[in-house]
JSON list of C-alpha atoms in Angstrom, two decimals:
[
{"chain": "V", "resi": 19, "resn": "MET", "atom": "CA", "xyz": [-1.61, 10.82, -7.34]},
{"chain": "V", "resi": 20, "resn": "LYS", "atom": "CA", "xyz": [-4.32, 8.32, -6.47]},
{"chain": "V", "resi": 21, "resn": "LYS", "atom": "CA", "xyz": [-7.33, 8.39, -8.75]},
{"chain": "V", "resi": 22, "resn": "THR", "atom": "CA", "xyz": [-10.73, 7.02, -7.91]},
{"chain": "V", "resi": 23, "resn": "SER", "atom": "CA", "xyz": [-11.41, 3.50, -9.11]},
{"chain": "V", "resi": 24, "resn": "GLU", "atom": "CA", "xyz": [-13.51, 3.01, -12.19]},
{"chain": "V", "resi": 25, "resn": "GLN", "atom": "CA", "xyz": [-14.98, -0.19, -13.51]},
{"chain": "V", "resi": 26, "resn": "ASN", "atom": "CA", "xyz": [-13.48, 0.38, -16.97]},
{"chain": "V", "resi": 27, "resn": "VAL", "atom": "CA", "xyz": [-9.93, 0.64, -15.52]},
{"chain": "V", "resi": 28, "resn": "LEU", "atom": "CA", "xyz": [-8.03, -2.66, -15.46]},
{"chain": "V", "resi": 29, "resn": "GLY", "atom": "CA", "xyz": [-7.31, -3.22, -11.75]},
{"chain": "V", "resi": 30, "resn": "GLY", "atom": "CA", "xyz": [-9.28, -0.09, -10.80]},
{"chain": "V", "resi": 31, "resn": "LEU", "atom": "CA", "xyz": [-11.16, -1.76, -7.96]},
{"chain": "V", "resi": 32, "resn": "LEU", "atom": "CA", "xyz": [-7.84, -2.79, -6.39]},
{"chain": "V", "resi": 33, "resn": "LEU", "atom": "CA", "xyz": [-6.77, 0.86, -6.00]},
{"chain": "V", "resi": 34, "resn": "GLU", "atom": "CA", "xyz": [-8.97, 1.11, -2.90]},
{"chain": "V", "resi": 35, "resn": "ARG", "atom": "CA", "xyz": [-7.05, -1.69, -1.14]},
{"chain": "V", "resi": 36, "resn": "TYR", "atom": "CA", "xyz": [-3.64, -0.01, -1.29]},
{"chain": "V", "resi": 37, "resn": "ASP", "atom": "CA", "xyz": [-2.15, 3.22, 0.04]},
{"chain": "V", "resi": 38, "resn": "VAL", "atom": "CA", "xyz": [1.15, 5.04, -0.37]},
{"chain": "V", "resi": 39, "resn": "GLY", "atom": "CA", "xyz": [3.53, 3.58, 2.21]},
{"chain": "V", "resi": 40, "resn": "ASP", "atom": "CA", "xyz": [2.15, 0.02, 2.09]},
{"chain": "V", "resi": 41, "resn": "LEU", "atom": "CA", "xyz": [4.72, -2.78, 1.99]},
{"chain": "V", "resi": 42, "resn": "VAL", "atom": "CA", "xyz": [4.07, -5.09, -0.97]},
{"chain": "V", "resi": 43, "resn": "SER", "atom": "CA", "xyz": [5.67, -8.07, -2.68]},
{"chain": "V", "resi": 44, "resn": "TRP", "atom": "CA", "xyz": [5.74, -9.28, -6.27]},
{"chain": "V", "resi": 45, "resn": "SER", "atom": "CA", "xyz": [7.25, -12.23, -8.10]},
{"chain": "V", "resi": 46, "resn": "VAL", "atom": "CA", "xyz": [10.08, -12.00, -10.60]},
{"chain": "V", "resi": 47, "resn": "GLN", "atom": "CA", "xyz": [11.51, -14.71, -12.83]},
{"chain": "V", "resi": 48, "resn": "VAL", "atom": "CA", "xyz": [15.23, -15.22, -12.24]},
{"chain": "V", "resi": 49, "resn": "ASN", "atom": "CA", "xyz": [16.27, -17.86, -14.76]},
{"chain": "V", "resi": 50, "resn": "GLU", "atom": "CA", "xyz": [15.21, -19.90, -17.79]},
{"chain": "V", "resi": 51, "resn": "HIS", "atom": "CA", "xyz": [13.96, -22.75, -15.58]},
{"chain": "V", "resi": 52, "resn": "GLY", "atom": "CA", "xyz": [11.12, -20.62, -14.29]},
{"chain": "V", "resi": 53, "resn": "ASN", "atom": "CA", "xyz": [12.40, -20.27, -10.73]},
{"chain": "V", "resi": 54, "resn": "LYS", "atom": "CA", "xyz": [10.77, -17.25, -9.14]},
{"chain": "V", "resi": 55, "resn": "ILE", "atom": "CA", "xyz": [11.60, -15.16, -6.12]},
{"chain": "V", "resi": 56, "resn": "LYS", "atom": "CA", "xyz": [9.56, -12.54, -4.32]},
{"chain": "V", "resi": 57, "resn": "GLU", "atom": "CA", "xyz": [10.78, -8.97, -4.04]},
{"chain": "V", "resi": 58, "resn": "LEU", "atom": "CA", "xyz": [9.64, -6.46, -1.43]},
{"chain": "V", "resi": 59, "resn": "GLY", "atom": "CA", "xyz": [9.05, -2.74, -1.77]},
{"chain": "V", "resi": 60, "resn": "VAL", "atom": "CA", "xyz": [7.10, 0.28, -0.55]},
{"chain": "V", "resi": 61, "resn": "ILE", "atom": "CA", "xyz": [4.39, 1.94, -2.66]},
{"chain": "V", "resi": 62, "resn": "SER", "atom": "CA", "xyz": [5.37, 5.52, -3.48]},
{"chain": "V", "resi": 63, "resn": "ASP", "atom": "CA", "xyz": [2.47, 6.35, -5.82]},
{"chain": "V", "resi": 64, "resn": "LEU", "atom": "CA", "xyz": [-0.79, 4.91, -7.15]},
{"chain": "V", "resi": 65, "resn": "TYR", "atom": "CA", "xyz": [-2.29, 6.09, -10.42]},
{"chain": "V", "resi": 66, "resn": "VAL", "atom": "CA", "xyz": [-4.13, 5.18, -13.61]},
{"chain": "V", "resi": 67, "resn": "ALA", "atom": "CA", "xyz": [-2.18, 5.24, -16.88]},
{"chain": "V", "resi": 68, "resn": "GLU", "atom": "CA", "xyz": [-3.01, 4.40, -20.48]},
{"chain": "V", "resi": 69, "resn": "ARG", "atom": "CA", "xyz": [-1.22, 1.30, -21.77]},
{"chain": "V", "resi": 70, "resn": "GLY", "atom": "CA", "xyz": [-2.09, 0.51, -25.35]},
{"chain": "V", "resi": 71, "resn": "ASP", "atom": "CA", "xyz": [-5.78, 1.28, -25.71]},
{"chain": "V", "resi": 72, "resn": "ARG", "atom": "CA", "xyz": [-6.65, 0.57, -22.08]},
{"chain": "V", "resi": 73, "resn": "ASP", "atom": "CA", "xyz": [-6.48, 2.41, -18.77]},
{"chain": "V", "resi": 74, "resn": "VAL", "atom": "CA", "xyz": [-4.69, 0.34, -16.12]},
{"chain": "V", "resi": 75, "resn": "ALA", "atom": "CA", "xyz": [-4.02, 0.85, -12.40]},
{"chain": "V", "resi": 76, "resn": "ILE", "atom": "CA", "xyz": [-0.30, 1.22, -11.65]},
{"chain": "V", "resi": 77, "resn": "ALA", "atom": "CA", "xyz": [1.64, 1.06, -8.38]},
{"chain": "V", "resi": 78, "resn": "LYS", "atom": "CA", "xyz": [4.97, 2.85, -8.35]},
{"chain": "V", "resi": 79, "resn": "VAL", "atom": "CA", "xyz": [7.17, 0.91, -5.90]},
{"chain": "V", "resi": 80, "resn": "LEU", "atom": "CA", "xyz": [10.56, 1.55, -4.28]},
{"chain": "V", "resi": 81, "resn": "PRO", "atom": "CA", "xyz": [12.21, -1.88, -3.96]},
{"chain": "V", "resi": 82, "resn": "LEU", "atom": "CA", "xyz": [13.88, -2.57, -0.61]},
{"chain": "V", "resi": 83, "resn": "GLU", "atom": "CA", "xyz": [16.90, -4.14, -2.35]},
{"chain": "V", "resi": 84, "resn": "ASN", "atom": "CA", "xyz": [17.64, -1.21, -4.68]},
{"chain": "V", "resi": 85, "resn": "SER", "atom": "CA", "xyz": [15.59, 1.79, -3.63]},
{"chain": "V", "resi": 86, "resn": "LEU", "atom": "CA", "xyz": [17.23, 4.13, -6.15]},
{"chain": "V", "resi": 87, "resn": "ILE", "atom": "CA", "xyz": [15.27, 2.66, -9.05]},
{"chain": "V", "resi": 88, "resn": "GLU", "atom": "CA", "xyz": [11.48, 2.84, -8.78]},
{"chain": "V", "resi": 89, "resn": "LYS", "atom": "CA", "xyz": [9.43, 0.16, -10.52]},
{"chain": "V", "resi": 90, "resn": "GLU", "atom": "CA", "xyz": [6.06, 0.64, -12.15]},
{"chain": "V", "resi": 91, "resn": "LEU", "atom": "CA", "xyz": [3.97, -2.48, -11.59]},
{"chain": "V", "resi": 92, "resn": "LEU", "atom": "CA", "xyz": [0.43, -3.39, -12.54]},
{"chain": "V", "resi": 93, "resn": "ILE", "atom": "CA", "xyz": [-1.60, -3.19, -9.34]},
{"chain": "V", "resi": 94, "resn": "MET", "atom": "CA", "xyz": [-2.78, -6.77, -10.00]},
{"chain": "V", "resi": 95, "resn": "SER", "atom": "CA", "xyz": [0.78, -8.08, -9.75]},
{"chain": "V", "resi": 96, "resn": "VAL", "atom": "CA", "xyz": [1.48, -6.85, -6.21]},
{"chain": "V", "resi": 97, "resn": "GLU", "atom": "CA", "xyz": [0.47, -8.54, -2.96]},
{"chain": "V", "resi": 98, "resn": "LEU", "atom": "CA", "xyz": [-0.02, -6.67, 0.32]},
{"chain": "V", "resi": 99, "resn": "VAL", "atom": "CA", "xyz": [2.49, -7.61, 3.03]},
{"chain": "V", "resi": 100, "resn": "SER", "atom": "CA", "xyz": [1.77, -4.84, 5.56]},
{"chain": "V", "resi": 101, "resn": "LYS", "atom": "CA", "xyz": [-0.41, -1.72, 5.62]},
{"chain": "V", "resi": 102, "resn": "ALA", "atom": "CA", "xyz": [1.15, 1.67, 6.30]},
{"chain": "V", "resi": 103, "resn": "LYS", "atom": "CA", "xyz": [0.38, 2.97, 9.80]},
{"chain": "V", "resi": 104, "resn": "LYS", "atom": "CA", "xyz": [-1.89, 5.98, 9.97]},
{"chain": "V", "resi": 105, "resn": "LYS", "atom": "CA", "xyz": [-0.95, 8.98, 12.06]},
{"chain": "V", "resi": 106, "resn": "ASN", "atom": "CA", "xyz": [-2.86, 12.22, 12.72]},
{"chain": "V", "resi": 107, "resn": "GLY", "atom": "CA", "xyz": [-6.03, 11.24, 10.93]},
{"chain": "V", "resi": 108, "resn": "ASP", "atom": "CA", "xyz": [-5.42, 10.60, 7.28]},
{"chain": "V", "resi": 109, "resn": "LYS", "atom": "CA", "xyz": [-1.65, 11.22, 7.02]},
{"chain": "V", "resi": 110, "resn": "THR", "atom": "CA", "xyz": [0.43, 8.15, 6.30]},
{"chain": "V", "resi": 111, "resn": "GLU", "atom": "CA", "xyz": [3.51, 7.53, 8.40]},
{"chain": "V", "resi": 112, "resn": "ILE", "atom": "CA", "xyz": [6.41, 6.23, 6.35]},
{"chain": "V", "resi": 113, "resn": "TRP", "atom": "CA", "xyz": [9.39, 5.11, 8.35]}
]
């Protein structure tokens, strides 16, 4: 469920940039030398959750490599690769 952005939510203003169905990437560390790779996935949900004493914007993402395990990522850690195509007004078409 996508909530409206609020200034007191960490990453709240970024919620407006993303939609369910968008293709995004994020970096992950793979070894002790600091080598990083980018993973790709599709946003399945956007919401605000309390982490510690702070509300933060979260993107729930289905990775393309292993789509059986959804990841919850801070919205600030994802990068837009491709927007979801719109069909019939405001419905999002997901392949």
